[in-house]
Tab-separated table of C-alpha atoms in Angstrom:
chain	number	residue	atom	x	y	z
A	1	MET	CA	-14.633	-199.819	-44.606
A	2	SER	CA	-17.422	-198.478	-46.822
A	3	ILE	CA	-20.998	-199.748	-46.509
A	4	ARG	CA	-20.842	-201.326	-49.956
A	5	ARG	CA	-17.618	-203.181	-49.171
A	6	LEU	CA	-19.021	-204.300	-45.830
A	7	VAL	CA	-22.137	-205.693	-47.471
A	8	VAL	CA	-20.098	-207.520	-50.149
A	9	THR	CA	-17.747	-208.977	-47.531
A	10	ALA	CA	-20.647	-210.115	-45.338
A	11	ALA	CA	-22.333	-211.734	-48.334
A	12	ALA	CA	-19.101	-213.491	-49.280
A	13	MET	CA	-18.629	-214.840	-45.729
A	14	ALA	CA	-22.238	-216.031	-45.679
A	15	GLY	CA	-21.739	-217.786	-49.008
A	16	ILE	CA	-18.568	-219.478	-47.784
A	17	GLY	CA	-20.366	-220.582	-44.618
A	18	ALA	CA	-23.155	-222.067	-46.734
A	19	VAL	CA	-20.616	-223.951	-48.867
A	20	LEU	CA	-18.918	-225.330	-45.740
A	21	ALA	CA	-22.262	-226.387	-44.281
A	22	ALA	CA	-23.096	-228.208	-47.528
A	23	LEU	CA	-19.722	-229.958	-47.824
A	24	THR	CA	-19.124	-230.975	-44.197
A	25	PRO	CA	-21.188	-232.793	-41.552
A	26	ALA	CA	-22.074	-231.134	-38.261
A	27	LEU	CA	-19.170	-229.797	-36.187
A	28	PRO	CA	-19.674	-232.393	-33.389
A	29	VAL	CA	-19.213	-235.185	-35.970
A	30	LEU	CA	-16.006	-233.585	-37.290
A	31	THR	CA	-14.717	-232.988	-33.768
A	32	GLY	CA	-15.498	-236.564	-32.707
A	33	ALA	CA	-13.641	-237.956	-35.732
A	34	VAL	CA	-10.534	-235.849	-35.056
A	35	THR	CA	-10.414	-236.316	-31.268
A	36	ALA	CA	-10.712	-240.105	-31.702
A	37	ALA	CA	-8.139	-240.205	-34.493
A	38	GLN	CA	-6.987	-243.797	-34.003
A	39	ARG	CA	-10.562	-245.112	-33.926
A	40	THR	CA	-11.436	-243.134	-37.057
A	41	VAL	CA	-8.428	-244.554	-38.957
A	42	ASP	CA	-9.176	-248.104	-37.809
A	43	THR	CA	-12.902	-248.059	-38.582
A	44	GLN	CA	-13.220	-245.638	-41.552
A	45	GLY	CA	-9.731	-245.077	-42.945
A	46	PRO	CA	-7.156	-242.259	-42.948
A	47	ASP	CA	-8.977	-240.340	-45.725
A	48	VAL	CA	-11.898	-239.637	-43.397
A	49	LEU	CA	-9.541	-238.373	-40.689
A	50	ILE	CA	-7.753	-236.019	-43.142
A	51	ALA	CA	-11.029	-234.773	-44.504
A	52	SER	CA	-12.385	-234.141	-40.996
A	53	ALA	CA	-9.276	-232.177	-40.045
A	54	ALA	CA	-9.523	-230.155	-43.261
A	55	GLY	CA	-13.180	-229.383	-42.554
A	56	LEU	CA	-12.425	-228.237	-38.996
A	57	LEU	CA	-9.559	-226.044	-40.246
A	58	ALA	CA	-11.836	-224.446	-42.852
A	59	TRP	CA	-14.477	-223.701	-40.220
A	60	ALA	CA	-11.801	-222.203	-37.919
A	61	VAL	CA	-10.526	-219.873	-40.661
A	62	TRP	CA	-14.116	-218.917	-41.549
A	63	ALA	CA	-14.919	-218.175	-37.888
A	64	TRP	CA	-11.743	-216.050	-37.666
A	65	GLY	CA	-12.926	-214.092	-40.692
A	66	VAL	CA	-16.396	-213.590	-39.208
A	67	LEU	CA	-14.818	-212.306	-36.000
A	68	GLY	CA	-12.740	-209.874	-37.972
A	69	LEU	CA	-15.821	-208.663	-39.837
A	70	ALA	CA	-17.757	-208.219	-36.600
A	71	LEU	CA	-14.901	-206.267	-35.029
A	72	THR	CA	-14.680	-204.101	-38.148
A	73	VAL	CA	-18.341	-203.204	-37.829
A	74	ALA	CA	-17.975	-202.578	-34.070
A	75	SER	CA	-14.956	-200.318	-34.625
A	76	ALA	CA	-17.220	-197.867	-36.516
A	77	VAL	CA	-19.340	-197.362	-33.427
A	78	PRO	CA	-18.363	-194.078	-31.723
A	79	GLY	CA	-17.169	-194.065	-28.159
A	80	ALA	CA	-15.446	-196.627	-25.968
A	81	VAL	CA	-16.998	-199.619	-27.726
A	82	GLY	CA	-15.576	-198.579	-31.088
A	83	GLY	CA	-12.182	-197.793	-29.603
A	84	ALA	CA	-11.972	-201.160	-27.867
A	85	ALA	CA	-13.044	-202.957	-31.064
A	86	ARG	CA	-10.335	-201.143	-33.071
A	87	VAL	CA	-7.682	-202.141	-30.505
A	88	VAL	CA	-8.712	-205.800	-30.585
A	89	LEU	CA	-9.006	-205.738	-34.405
A	90	HIS	CA	-5.509	-204.369	-34.975
A	91	ALA	CA	-3.941	-206.572	-32.267
A	92	ALA	CA	-5.584	-209.896	-33.056
A	93	LEU	CA	-6.551	-209.556	-36.718
A	94	PRO	CA	-4.274	-207.187	-38.642
A	95	ALA	CA	-5.334	-206.285	-42.175
A	96	GLY	CA	-2.616	-208.376	-43.810
A	97	ALA	CA	-3.598	-211.435	-41.800
A	98	ARG	CA	-7.258	-211.014	-42.731
A	99	ARG	CA	-6.421	-210.842	-46.452
A	100	SER	CA	-4.136	-213.889	-46.151
A	101	ALA	CA	-6.853	-215.813	-44.300
A	102	ALA	CA	-9.353	-215.011	-47.043
A	103	VAL	CA	-6.937	-216.249	-49.703
A	104	LEU	CA	-6.085	-219.392	-47.748
A	105	LEU	CA	-9.763	-220.132	-47.119
A	106	GLY	CA	-10.515	-219.892	-50.839
A	107	ILE	CA	-7.569	-222.049	-51.801
A	108	GLY	CA	-8.391	-224.551	-49.061
A	109	LEU	CA	-11.987	-224.891	-50.230
A	110	TRP	CA	-10.862	-225.355	-53.841
A	111	ILE	CA	-8.314	-228.059	-52.917
A	112	THR	CA	-10.162	-229.926	-50.173
A	113	ALA	CA	-13.695	-229.838	-51.620
A	114	PRO	CA	-13.255	-233.059	-53.700
A	115	LEU	CA	-11.611	-234.867	-50.783
A	116	VAL	CA	-14.223	-233.740	-48.280
A	117	THR	CA	-17.084	-234.571	-50.664
A	118	ALA	CA	-15.724	-238.089	-51.251
A	119	ALA	CA	-14.733	-239.008	-47.712
A	120	LEU	CA	-17.089	-237.262	-45.315
A	121	PRO	CA	-20.378	-238.892	-46.424
A	122	THR	CA	-19.128	-242.004	-44.664
A	123	LEU	CA	-19.182	-240.078	-41.387
A	124	ALA	CA	-22.505	-240.730	-39.741
A	125	PRO	CA	-23.635	-239.031	-36.525
A	126	THR	CA	-23.043	-242.328	-34.775
A	127	ALA	CA	-19.311	-241.741	-35.221
A	128	SER	CA	-19.412	-238.834	-32.727
A	129	ALA	CA	-18.854	-239.088	-29.001
A	130	ALA	CA	-22.626	-239.426	-28.433
A	131	ALA	CA	-22.499	-243.018	-29.680
A	132	PRO	CA	-19.103	-244.497	-28.799
A	133	VAL	CA	-17.783	-247.300	-30.937
A	134	GLN	CA	-15.852	-250.092	-29.361
A	135	ASP	CA	-12.124	-249.500	-29.844
A	136	VAL	CA	-10.416	-251.729	-32.372
A	137	PRO	CA	-7.170	-253.212	-31.027
A	138	ASP	CA	-3.959	-252.343	-32.820
A	139	TRP	CA	-3.011	-256.020	-32.945
A	140	PRO	CA	-5.268	-259.114	-33.021
A	141	ALA	CA	-5.524	-261.110	-29.822
A	142	PRO	CA	-3.117	-264.058	-29.739
A	143	ALA	CA	-4.659	-267.416	-30.523
A	144	PRO	CA	-4.990	-269.718	-27.501
A	145	ALA	CA	-1.987	-271.973	-27.146
A	146	ALA	CA	-2.597	-275.519	-28.235
A	147	ALA	CA	-2.105	-278.261	-25.705
A	148	PRO	CA	1.395	-279.790	-25.947
A	149	LEU	CA	1.478	-283.104	-27.766
A	150	PRO	CA	2.848	-286.050	-25.812
A	151	ASP	CA	6.120	-287.604	-26.881
A	152	TRP	CA	4.407	-290.967	-27.199
A	153	PRO	CA	0.785	-291.915	-27.876
A	154	ALA	CA	-1.147	-292.966	-24.839
A	155	ALA	CA	-0.793	-296.673	-24.218
A	156	ALA	CA	-3.878	-298.710	-24.929
A	157	ALA	CA	-5.387	-300.190	-21.793
A	158	PRO	CA	-4.673	-303.911	-21.704
A	159	ALA	CA	-7.699	-306.170	-21.758
A	160	THR	CA	-6.276	-308.215	-18.843
A	161	ALA	CA	-3.727	-307.584	-16.141
A	162	SER	CA	-1.113	-309.610	-18.025
A	163	PRO	CA	-0.707	-310.525	-21.705
A	164	ALA	CA	-2.186	-313.785	-22.905
A	165	PRO	CA	0.200	-316.672	-23.558
A	166	GLY	CA	2.076	-316.253	-26.814
A	167	GLN	CA	1.745	-312.427	-26.717
A	168	ARG	CA	4.072	-309.562	-25.814
A	169	VAL	CA	2.787	-306.085	-24.953
A	170	VAL	CA	5.086	-303.264	-26.086
A	171	VAL	CA	6.066	-300.843	-23.331
A	172	ARG	CA	7.824	-297.491	-23.664
A	173	GLY	CA	11.463	-297.936	-24.664
A	174	ASP	CA	10.930	-301.340	-26.345
A	175	CYS	CA	12.432	-302.124	-29.766
A	176	LEU	CA	12.370	-305.306	-31.826
A	177	TRP	CA	16.081	-305.898	-31.246
A	178	HIS	CA	15.667	-306.029	-27.479
A	179	ILE	CA	12.438	-308.060	-27.710
A	180	ALA	CA	14.092	-310.584	-30.053
A	181	ALA	CA	17.222	-310.753	-27.847
A	182	ASP	CA	15.162	-311.443	-24.698
A	183	SER	CA	13.167	-314.115	-26.517
A	184	LEU	CA	16.318	-315.862	-27.786
A	185	LEU	CA	17.914	-315.697	-24.348
A	186	GLY	CA	14.975	-317.656	-22.922
A	187	GLN	CA	14.991	-320.121	-25.764
A	188	LEU	CA	18.771	-320.726	-26.049
A	189	GLY	CA	19.763	-320.342	-22.418
A	190	ARG	CA	22.770	-318.245	-23.481
A	191	LEU	CA	23.560	-314.856	-24.947
A	192	PRO	CA	22.553	-314.894	-28.612
A	193	THR	CA	24.912	-313.628	-31.284
A	194	ALA	CA	24.221	-310.492	-33.310
A	195	GLY	CA	23.404	-312.622	-36.362
A	196	GLU	CA	20.913	-314.693	-34.408
A	197	ILE	CA	19.254	-311.521	-33.047
A	198	ALA	CA	19.045	-309.978	-36.544
A	199	SER	CA	17.381	-313.116	-37.895
A	200	ALA	CA	14.934	-313.140	-34.966
A	201	VAL	CA	14.080	-309.458	-35.521
A	202	ASP	CA	13.102	-310.316	-39.108
A	203	THR	CA	10.970	-313.195	-37.841
A	204	TRP	CA	9.193	-310.993	-35.229
A	205	TRP	CA	8.538	-308.306	-37.827
A	206	HIS	CA	6.993	-310.680	-40.403
A	207	ALA	CA	4.870	-312.319	-37.681
A	208	ASN	CA	3.484	-308.919	-36.611
A	209	ALA	CA	3.557	-306.894	-39.815
A	210	ASP	CA	-0.152	-306.135	-39.523
A	211	VAL	CA	0.492	-304.511	-36.082
A	212	ILE	CA	3.898	-302.894	-36.575
A	213	GLY	CA	3.468	-301.671	-40.125
A	214	PRO	CA	6.166	-301.158	-42.765
A	215	ASP	CA	8.789	-299.761	-40.355
A	216	PRO	CA	10.162	-302.400	-37.960
A	217	ASP	CA	11.919	-299.688	-35.919
A	218	ARG	CA	8.616	-298.017	-34.998
A	219	LEU	CA	6.882	-299.598	-32.023
A	220	LEU	CA	4.178	-297.878	-29.996
A	221	PRO	CA	3.425	-298.559	-26.338
A	222	GLY	CA	0.362	-300.726	-25.934
A	223	GLN	CA	0.813	-302.718	-29.163
A	224	VAL	CA	0.274	-306.436	-28.643
A	225	LEU	CA	2.741	-308.630	-30.570
A	226	ARG	CA	2.437	-312.309	-31.306
A	227	VAL	CA	5.418	-314.375	-30.199
A	228	PRO	CA	6.681	-316.209	-33.268
A	229	GLY	CA	7.376	-319.949	-33.030
A	230	PRO	CA	10.942	-321.231	-32.636
A	231	PRO	CA	12.988	-321.208	-35.843
């Protein structure tokens, strides 16, 4: 390689290095973003991860080119040092590969420069391994299970040990039909007929509409019902 060509190549590599330094953050920041890929995607988005990988790849190709240039200069030194440099140069960096790397580096800079410029400013030095960020879970933590609701509302505590005269306290399993049938049995001294029970149910409901509500089939434990007078 002639001196003129060597100087031009060295200047070109220096210019490319300056462009990379201007476009990309420090190498530790890029390395931290790529090594913690999942954290980078979760906290900053996939564009930052792609841009970081592109920046690292560009630096790797540039370093490979610089190594080839240094070996080329060393191969011109007479003696064992030059011979060893020529062996390493032809084995690790053949001429065709060096030209291809130069072309790929130029194309890569042209394609990735807008992406790197847009995405990498969001990478602050705190994103590197020196300042770890708490990992973001892949899935949100499950909400605490709500306490199971009881089948029936809790029975109101009775004011006295037994209901007052003329009152009936509803217990679990009660319905107006059974309450009316028991009341008629005590009044008539015999088993009441279905018609008599149905009429008594209507009487019980109207006497306690303010407690039972619009649905006579819905009784709640603890409700206190007034015993209607005899028909």
